[in-house]
mmCIF file of C-alpha atoms in Angstrom:
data_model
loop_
_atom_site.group_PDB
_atom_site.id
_atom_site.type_symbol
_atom_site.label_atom_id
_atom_site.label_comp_id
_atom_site.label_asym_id
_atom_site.label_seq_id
_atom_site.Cartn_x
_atom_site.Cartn_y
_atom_site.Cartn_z
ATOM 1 C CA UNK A 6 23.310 -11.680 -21.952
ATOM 2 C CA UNK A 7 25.927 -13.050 -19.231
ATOM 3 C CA UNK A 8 24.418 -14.558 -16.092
ATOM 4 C CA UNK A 9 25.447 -12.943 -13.104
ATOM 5 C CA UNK A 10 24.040 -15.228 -10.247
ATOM 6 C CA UNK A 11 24.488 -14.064 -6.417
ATOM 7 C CA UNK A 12 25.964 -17.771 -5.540
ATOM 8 C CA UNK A 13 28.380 -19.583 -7.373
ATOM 9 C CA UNK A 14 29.445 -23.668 -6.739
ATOM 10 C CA UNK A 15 33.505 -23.483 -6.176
ATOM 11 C CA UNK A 16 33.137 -27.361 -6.193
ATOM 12 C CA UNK A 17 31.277 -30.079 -4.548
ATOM 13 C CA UNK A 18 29.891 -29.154 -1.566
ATOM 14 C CA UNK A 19 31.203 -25.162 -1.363
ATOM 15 C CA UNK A 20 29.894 -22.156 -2.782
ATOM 16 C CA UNK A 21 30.649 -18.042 -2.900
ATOM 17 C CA UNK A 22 28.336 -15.720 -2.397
ATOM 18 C CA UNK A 23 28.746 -12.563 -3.393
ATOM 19 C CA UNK A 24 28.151 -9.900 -1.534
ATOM 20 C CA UNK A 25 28.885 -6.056 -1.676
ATOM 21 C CA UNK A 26 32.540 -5.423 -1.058
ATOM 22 C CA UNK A 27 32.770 -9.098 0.201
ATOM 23 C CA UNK A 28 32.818 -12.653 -0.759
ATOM 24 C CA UNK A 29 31.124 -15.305 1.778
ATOM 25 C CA UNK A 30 32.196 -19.179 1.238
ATOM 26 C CA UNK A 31 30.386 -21.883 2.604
ATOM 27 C CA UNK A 32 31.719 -25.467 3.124
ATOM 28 C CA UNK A 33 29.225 -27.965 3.579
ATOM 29 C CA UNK A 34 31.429 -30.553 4.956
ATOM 30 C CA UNK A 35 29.907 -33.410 3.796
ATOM 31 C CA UNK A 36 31.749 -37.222 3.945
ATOM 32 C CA UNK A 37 31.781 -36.753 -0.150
ATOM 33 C CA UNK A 38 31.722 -32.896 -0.400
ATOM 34 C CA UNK A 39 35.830 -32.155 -2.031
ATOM 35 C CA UNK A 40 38.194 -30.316 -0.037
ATOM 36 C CA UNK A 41 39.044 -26.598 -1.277
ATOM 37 C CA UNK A 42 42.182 -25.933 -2.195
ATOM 38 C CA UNK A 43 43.301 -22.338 -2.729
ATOM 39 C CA UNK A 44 46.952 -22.797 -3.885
ATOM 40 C CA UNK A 45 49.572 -20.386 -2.647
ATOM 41 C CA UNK A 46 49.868 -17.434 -4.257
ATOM 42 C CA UNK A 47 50.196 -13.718 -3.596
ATOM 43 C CA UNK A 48 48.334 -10.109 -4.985
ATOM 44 C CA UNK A 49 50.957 -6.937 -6.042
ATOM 45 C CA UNK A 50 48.217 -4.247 -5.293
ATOM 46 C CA UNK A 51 45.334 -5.366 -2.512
ATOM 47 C CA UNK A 52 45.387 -7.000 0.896
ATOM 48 C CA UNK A 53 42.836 -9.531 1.903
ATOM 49 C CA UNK A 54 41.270 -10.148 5.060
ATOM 50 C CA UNK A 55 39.747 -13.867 5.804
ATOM 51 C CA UNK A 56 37.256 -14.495 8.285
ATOM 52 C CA UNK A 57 36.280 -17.517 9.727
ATOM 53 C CA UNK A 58 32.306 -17.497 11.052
ATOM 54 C CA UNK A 59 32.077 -20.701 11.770
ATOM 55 C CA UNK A 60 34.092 -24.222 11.550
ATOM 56 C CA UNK A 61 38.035 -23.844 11.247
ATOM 57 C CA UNK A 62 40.133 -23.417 8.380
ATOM 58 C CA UNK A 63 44.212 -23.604 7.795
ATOM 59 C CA UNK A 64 45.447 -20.875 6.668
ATOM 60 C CA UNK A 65 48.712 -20.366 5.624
ATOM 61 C CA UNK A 66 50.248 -17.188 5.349
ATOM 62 C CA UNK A 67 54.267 -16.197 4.703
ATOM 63 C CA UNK A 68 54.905 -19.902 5.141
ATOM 64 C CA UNK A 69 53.571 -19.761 8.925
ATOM 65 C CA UNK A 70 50.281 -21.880 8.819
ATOM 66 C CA UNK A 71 47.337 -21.249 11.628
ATOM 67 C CA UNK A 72 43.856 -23.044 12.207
ATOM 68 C CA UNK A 73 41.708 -20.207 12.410
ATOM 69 C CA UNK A 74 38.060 -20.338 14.083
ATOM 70 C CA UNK A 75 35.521 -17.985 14.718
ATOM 71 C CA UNK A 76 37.370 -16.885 17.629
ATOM 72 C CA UNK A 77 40.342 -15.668 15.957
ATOM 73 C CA UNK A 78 39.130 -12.444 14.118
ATOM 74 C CA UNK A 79 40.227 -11.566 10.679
ATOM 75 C CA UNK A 80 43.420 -13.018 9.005
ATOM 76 C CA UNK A 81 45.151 -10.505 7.233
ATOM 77 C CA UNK A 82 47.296 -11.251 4.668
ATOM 78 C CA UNK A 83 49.293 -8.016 3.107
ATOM 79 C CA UNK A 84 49.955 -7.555 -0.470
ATOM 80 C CA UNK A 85 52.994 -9.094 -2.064
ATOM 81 C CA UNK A 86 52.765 -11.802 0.616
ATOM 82 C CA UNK A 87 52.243 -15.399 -0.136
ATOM 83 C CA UNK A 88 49.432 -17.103 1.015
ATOM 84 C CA UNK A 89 46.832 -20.514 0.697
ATOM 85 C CA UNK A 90 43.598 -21.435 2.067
ATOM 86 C CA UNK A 91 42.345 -25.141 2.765
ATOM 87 C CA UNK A 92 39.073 -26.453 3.981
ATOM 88 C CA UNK A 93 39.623 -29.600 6.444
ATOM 89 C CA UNK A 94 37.940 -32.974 4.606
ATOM 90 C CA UNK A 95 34.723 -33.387 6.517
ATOM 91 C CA UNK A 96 34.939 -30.276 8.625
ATOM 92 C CA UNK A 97 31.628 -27.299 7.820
ATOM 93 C CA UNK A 98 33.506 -24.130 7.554
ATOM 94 C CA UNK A 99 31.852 -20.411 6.546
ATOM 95 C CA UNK A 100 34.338 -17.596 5.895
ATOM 96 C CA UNK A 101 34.238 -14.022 4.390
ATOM 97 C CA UNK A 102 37.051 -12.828 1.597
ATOM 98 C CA UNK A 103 37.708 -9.488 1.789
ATOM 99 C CA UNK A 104 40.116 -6.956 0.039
ATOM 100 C CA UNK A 105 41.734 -3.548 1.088
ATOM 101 C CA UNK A 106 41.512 -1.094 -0.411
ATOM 102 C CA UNK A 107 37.553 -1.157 -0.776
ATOM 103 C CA UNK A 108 37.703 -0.112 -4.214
ATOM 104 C CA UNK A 109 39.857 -3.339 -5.517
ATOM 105 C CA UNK A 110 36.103 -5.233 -4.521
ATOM 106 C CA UNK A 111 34.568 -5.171 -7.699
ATOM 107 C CA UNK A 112 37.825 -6.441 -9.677
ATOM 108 C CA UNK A 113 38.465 -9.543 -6.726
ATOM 109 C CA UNK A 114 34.808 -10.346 -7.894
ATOM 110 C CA UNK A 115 35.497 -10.335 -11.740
ATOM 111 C CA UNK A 116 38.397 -12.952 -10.670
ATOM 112 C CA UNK A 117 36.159 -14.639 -8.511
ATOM 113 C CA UNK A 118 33.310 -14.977 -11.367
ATOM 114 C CA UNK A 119 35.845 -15.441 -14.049
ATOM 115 C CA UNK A 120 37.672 -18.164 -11.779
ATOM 116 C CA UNK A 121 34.327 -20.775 -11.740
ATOM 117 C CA UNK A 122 32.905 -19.841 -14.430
ATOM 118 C CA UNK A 123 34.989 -22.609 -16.614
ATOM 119 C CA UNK A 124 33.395 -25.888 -17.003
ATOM 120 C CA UNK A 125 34.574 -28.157 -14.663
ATOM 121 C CA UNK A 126 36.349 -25.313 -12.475
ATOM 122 C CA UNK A 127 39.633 -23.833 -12.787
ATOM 123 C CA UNK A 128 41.482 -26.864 -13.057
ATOM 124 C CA UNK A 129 40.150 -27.852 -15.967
ATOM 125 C CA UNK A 130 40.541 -24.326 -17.467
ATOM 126 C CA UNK A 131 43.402 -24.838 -18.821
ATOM 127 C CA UNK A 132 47.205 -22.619 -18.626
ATOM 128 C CA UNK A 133 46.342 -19.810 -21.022
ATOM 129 C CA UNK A 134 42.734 -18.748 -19.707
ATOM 130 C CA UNK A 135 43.563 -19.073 -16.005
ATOM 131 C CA UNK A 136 46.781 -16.662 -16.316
ATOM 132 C CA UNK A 137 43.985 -14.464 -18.400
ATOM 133 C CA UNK A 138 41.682 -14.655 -15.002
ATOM 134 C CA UNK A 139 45.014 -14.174 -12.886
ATOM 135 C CA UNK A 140 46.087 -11.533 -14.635
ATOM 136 C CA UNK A 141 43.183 -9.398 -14.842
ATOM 137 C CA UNK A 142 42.261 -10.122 -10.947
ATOM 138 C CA UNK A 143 46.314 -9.262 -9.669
ATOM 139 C CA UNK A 144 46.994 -12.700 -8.746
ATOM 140 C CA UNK A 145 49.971 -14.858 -8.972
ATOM 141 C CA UNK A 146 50.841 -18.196 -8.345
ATOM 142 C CA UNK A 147 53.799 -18.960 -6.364
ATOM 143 C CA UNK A 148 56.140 -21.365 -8.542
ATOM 144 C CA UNK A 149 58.013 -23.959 -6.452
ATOM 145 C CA UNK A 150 61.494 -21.304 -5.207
ATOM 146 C CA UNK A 151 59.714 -17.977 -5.257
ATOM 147 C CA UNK A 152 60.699 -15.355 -7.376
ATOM 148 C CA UNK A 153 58.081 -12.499 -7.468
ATOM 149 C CA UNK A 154 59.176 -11.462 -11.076
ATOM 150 C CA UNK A 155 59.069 -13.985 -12.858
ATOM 151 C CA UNK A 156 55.513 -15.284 -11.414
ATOM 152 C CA UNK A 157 54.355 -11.872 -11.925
ATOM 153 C CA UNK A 158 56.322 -12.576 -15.714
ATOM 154 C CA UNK A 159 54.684 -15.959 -16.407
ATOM 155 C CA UNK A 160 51.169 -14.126 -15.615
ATOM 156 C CA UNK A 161 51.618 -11.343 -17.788
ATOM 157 C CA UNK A 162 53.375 -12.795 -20.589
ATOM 158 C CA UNK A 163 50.938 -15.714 -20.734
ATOM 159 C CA UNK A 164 47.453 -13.852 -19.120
ATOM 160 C CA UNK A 165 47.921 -10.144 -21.088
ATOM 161 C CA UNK A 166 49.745 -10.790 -24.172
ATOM 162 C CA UNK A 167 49.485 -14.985 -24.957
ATOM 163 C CA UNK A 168 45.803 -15.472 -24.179
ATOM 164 C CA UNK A 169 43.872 -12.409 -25.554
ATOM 165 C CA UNK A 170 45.971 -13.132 -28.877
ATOM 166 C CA UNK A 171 45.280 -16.780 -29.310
ATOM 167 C CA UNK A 172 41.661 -15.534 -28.655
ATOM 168 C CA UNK A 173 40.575 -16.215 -25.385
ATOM 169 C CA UNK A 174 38.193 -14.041 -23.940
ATOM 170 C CA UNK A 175 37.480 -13.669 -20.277
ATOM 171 C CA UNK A 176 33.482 -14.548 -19.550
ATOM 172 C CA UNK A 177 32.764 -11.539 -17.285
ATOM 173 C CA UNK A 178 34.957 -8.207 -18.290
ATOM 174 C CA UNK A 179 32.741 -5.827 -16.088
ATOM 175 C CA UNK A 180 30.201 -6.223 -13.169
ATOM 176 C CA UNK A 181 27.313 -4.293 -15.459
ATOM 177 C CA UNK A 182 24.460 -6.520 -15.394
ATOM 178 C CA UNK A 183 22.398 -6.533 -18.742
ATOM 179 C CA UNK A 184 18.836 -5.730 -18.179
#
């Protein structure tokens, strides 16, 4: 039976909650609580839309970076556009992840689940299982001079093909709870 808790830790200090057809983060802010990190990276088939409730957090977006607050509304941050997320060291922030359209919500979750469900976090995943999580949840890292096909190359090669061969399974493959 695979565990399909409501909160997740994302690392020390900030957790994702899931709720429907959104995810809400929570940064505790604490003097030893870790910084989150979302690296840049961009989506071929959904749009997100980050909200900031409360606390600030950069954003960066197309290259252009903002501080958004509470008072700034919804980012949005079209498909196909590169983007990253970071927490400020010391600083409580709470935002909501959202995608468009609605009905990409249950597959951003799988990602989401798949994504901190490794021991020790993603970074510790290793190459082949991350591009697995990547590819199934349309994400792709942006390498250092951005070329959108061949990051969208490296995932599937590596997440589709590589991965599933060499026998690497993705945790949760569907959001139906066993009883």
């Amino acid at each position: 039976m695979v565990d399909y808790p409501d909160t997740v830790n994302i690392s020390n200090g900030t957790t994702m909650t899931f709720k429907l057809q959104t995810r809400l983060v929570k940064i505790r802010g604490g003097a030893d609580d870790e910084v989150l990190q979302v690296p840049t990276h961009w989506h071929e088939h959904h749009d997100e839309i980050i909200t900031v409730l409360e606390g600030q957090l950069k954003v960066t977006i197309g290259g252009r970076v903002k501080m958004c607050t509470s008072e700034d509304g919804g980012s949005f941050i079209p498909r196909g556009v590169p983007h990253a997320l970071e927490s400020l060291k010391g600083v409580p922030c709470v935002f909501t992840e959202q995608t468009r359209p609605d009905e990409f919500s249950d597959r951003k979750e799988l990602f989401f689940r798949n994504t901190f469900a490794f021991p020790g976090g993603p970074i510790k995943a290793g190459l082949l299982p991350l591009m697995q999580v990547c590819h199934h949840g349309d994400t792709y890292l942006v390498f250092p001079i951005h070329f959108a096909w061949l990051e969208k190359a490296f995932v599937q090669i590596l997440g589709r093909y590589i991965a599933p061969l060499l026998g690497y399974r993705l945790k949760y493959e569907t959001l139906k709870k066993d009883s």
